[in-house]
Short mmCIF file of N, CA and C in Angstrom, two decimals:
data_model
loop_
_atom_site.label_atom_id
_atom_site.label_comp_id
_atom_site.label_asym_id
_atom_site.label_seq_id
_atom_site.Cartn_x
_atom_site.Cartn_y
_atom_site.Cartn_z
N LEU A 1 15.98 45.14 -24.82
CA LEU A 1 17.21 43.95 -24.48
C LEU A 1 16.56 42.90 -23.26
N LEU A 2 15.43 43.22 -22.69
CA LEU A 2 15.05 42.48 -21.65
C LEU A 2 14.27 41.27 -22.23
N TRP A 3 13.77 41.31 -23.43
CA TRP A 3 13.13 39.98 -24.00
C TRP A 3 14.28 39.21 -25.04
N SER A 4 15.57 39.63 -24.91
CA SER A 4 16.84 39.02 -25.71
C SER A 4 17.01 37.92 -25.36
N ALA A 5 17.41 36.74 -25.70
CA ALA A 5 17.86 35.20 -25.51
C ALA A 5 19.24 35.46 -24.76
N PRO A 6 19.63 35.08 -23.82
CA PRO A 6 21.23 35.14 -23.48
C PRO A 6 22.20 34.95 -24.28
N GLU A 7 22.02 33.85 -25.27
CA GLU A 7 22.62 33.55 -26.40
C GLU A 7 22.98 34.78 -27.23
N LEU A 8 21.82 35.42 -27.48
CA LEU A 8 22.20 36.52 -28.54
C LEU A 8 22.44 37.84 -27.92
N LEU A 9 22.43 37.96 -26.57
CA LEU A 9 23.29 39.10 -25.87
C LEU A 9 24.89 38.65 -26.14
N ARG A 10 25.21 37.57 -26.06
CA ARG A 10 26.93 37.56 -25.84
C ARG A 10 27.26 37.53 -27.13
N ASP A 11 26.63 37.79 -28.46
CA ASP A 11 27.17 37.69 -29.77
C ASP A 11 26.59 38.66 -30.47
N PRO A 12 27.17 40.39 -30.57
CA PRO A 12 26.65 41.18 -31.11
C PRO A 12 26.27 40.92 -32.51
N VAL A 13 26.67 40.13 -33.44
CA VAL A 13 26.26 39.64 -34.87
C VAL A 13 24.73 38.99 -34.53
N LEU A 14 24.97 38.21 -33.77
CA LEU A 14 23.39 37.53 -33.91
C LEU A 14 22.45 38.45 -32.85
N LEU A 15 22.65 39.29 -32.19
CA LEU A 15 21.71 39.98 -31.79
C LEU A 15 21.25 41.01 -33.15
N GLN A 16 21.78 41.46 -34.06
CA GLN A 16 21.63 42.19 -34.90
C GLN A 16 20.79 41.40 -35.87
N LYS A 17 20.94 40.23 -36.17
CA LYS A 17 20.45 39.32 -37.34
C LYS A 17 19.33 38.74 -36.46
N GLY A 18 19.42 38.18 -35.05
CA GLY A 18 18.24 37.27 -34.48
C GLY A 18 18.32 36.18 -34.94
N SER A 19 17.50 35.06 -34.48
CA SER A 19 17.37 33.93 -34.50
C SER A 19 16.17 33.26 -34.46
N GLU A 20 15.66 32.14 -34.57
CA GLU A 20 14.01 31.57 -34.53
C GLU A 20 14.18 31.11 -33.08
N LYS A 21 15.05 30.75 -32.45
CA LYS A 21 15.15 29.97 -30.84
C LYS A 21 15.17 31.53 -30.34
N GLY A 22 15.77 32.80 -30.65
CA GLY A 22 15.53 33.93 -30.08
C GLY A 22 14.09 34.40 -30.03
N ASP A 23 13.73 34.45 -31.10
CA ASP A 23 12.11 34.94 -31.30
C ASP A 23 11.29 33.78 -30.25
N LEU A 24 11.53 32.70 -30.20
CA LEU A 24 10.60 32.00 -29.37
C LEU A 24 10.88 32.34 -27.69
N TYR A 25 12.44 32.44 -27.26
CA TYR A 25 12.51 33.11 -26.18
C TYR A 25 11.76 34.22 -25.70
N ALA A 26 11.90 35.39 -26.79
CA ALA A 26 11.23 36.50 -26.43
C ALA A 26 9.61 36.21 -26.36
N ILE A 27 9.04 35.32 -27.30
CA ILE A 27 7.65 35.37 -26.82
C ILE A 27 7.31 34.62 -26.01
N ALA A 28 8.10 33.68 -25.31
CA ALA A 28 7.65 33.03 -24.27
C ALA A 28 7.75 34.03 -22.78
N ILE A 29 8.60 35.09 -22.97
CA ILE A 29 8.96 35.86 -21.75
C ILE A 29 7.97 36.80 -21.71
N ILE A 30 7.17 37.23 -23.26
CA ILE A 30 5.92 38.22 -23.04
C ILE A 30 4.61 37.35 -22.64
N PHE A 31 4.49 35.80 -22.99
CA PHE A 31 3.28 35.36 -22.62
C PHE A 31 3.40 35.15 -21.16
N GLN A 32 4.43 34.88 -20.46
CA GLN A 32 5.02 35.02 -18.97
C GLN A 32 4.36 36.09 -18.30
N GLU A 33 4.57 37.39 -19.25
CA GLU A 33 3.82 38.77 -18.35
C GLU A 33 2.81 38.74 -18.68
N VAL A 34 1.96 38.56 -19.59
CA VAL A 34 0.65 38.58 -19.73
C VAL A 34 -0.16 37.82 -19.05
N ILE A 35 0.32 36.43 -18.64
CA ILE A 35 -0.59 35.72 -17.94
C ILE A 35 -0.43 35.62 -16.68
N LEU A 36 1.11 36.00 -15.90
CA LEU A 36 1.44 36.07 -14.53
C LEU A 36 1.02 37.84 -14.04
N ARG A 37 0.70 38.71 -15.17
CA ARG A 37 0.54 40.03 -15.30
C ARG A 37 1.78 40.76 -14.08
N SER A 38 3.21 40.30 -14.19
CA SER A 38 4.49 40.96 -13.47
C SER A 38 5.15 40.68 -14.48
N GLU A 39 6.32 41.39 -13.63
CA GLU A 39 7.49 41.34 -15.14
C GLU A 39 7.94 40.01 -14.74
N PRO A 40 8.96 39.91 -16.01
CA PRO A 40 9.83 38.47 -15.68
C PRO A 40 10.49 38.17 -14.78
N TYR A 41 10.61 36.88 -14.24
CA TYR A 41 11.25 36.10 -13.18
C TYR A 41 11.00 36.80 -11.95
N SER A 42 9.88 37.72 -11.78
CA SER A 42 9.49 38.28 -10.44
C SER A 42 9.36 37.59 -9.40
N THR A 43 8.80 36.13 -9.50
CA THR A 43 8.60 35.14 -8.54
C THR A 43 9.89 34.49 -8.01
N THR A 44 11.06 34.66 -8.74
CA THR A 44 12.35 33.94 -8.60
C THR A 44 12.96 34.40 -7.18
N GLY A 45 12.88 35.78 -6.66
CA GLY A 45 13.49 36.16 -5.93
C GLY A 45 15.19 36.81 -6.19
N LEU A 46 15.25 36.29 -7.25
CA LEU A 46 16.84 36.90 -7.86
C LEU A 46 17.13 38.23 -7.98
N THR A 47 18.48 38.91 -7.87
CA THR A 47 18.83 39.85 -8.01
C THR A 47 19.61 40.08 -8.93
N PRO A 48 19.37 41.50 -9.85
CA PRO A 48 20.21 41.59 -10.85
C PRO A 48 21.96 41.74 -10.65
N GLU A 49 22.72 41.09 -11.67
CA GLU A 49 23.87 40.87 -11.31
C GLU A 49 24.60 41.52 -12.78
#
């Protein structure tokens, strides 16, 4: 679920079905991890809520 787009997490039907925008979001997060060699959003200093 870490790589799921926020709009997909809000809708269980979309989460099962998926979308092109969700796929693009997921691949962007994966590219970010590869390029920065760190977890997503590790440079923002945000805490999970």
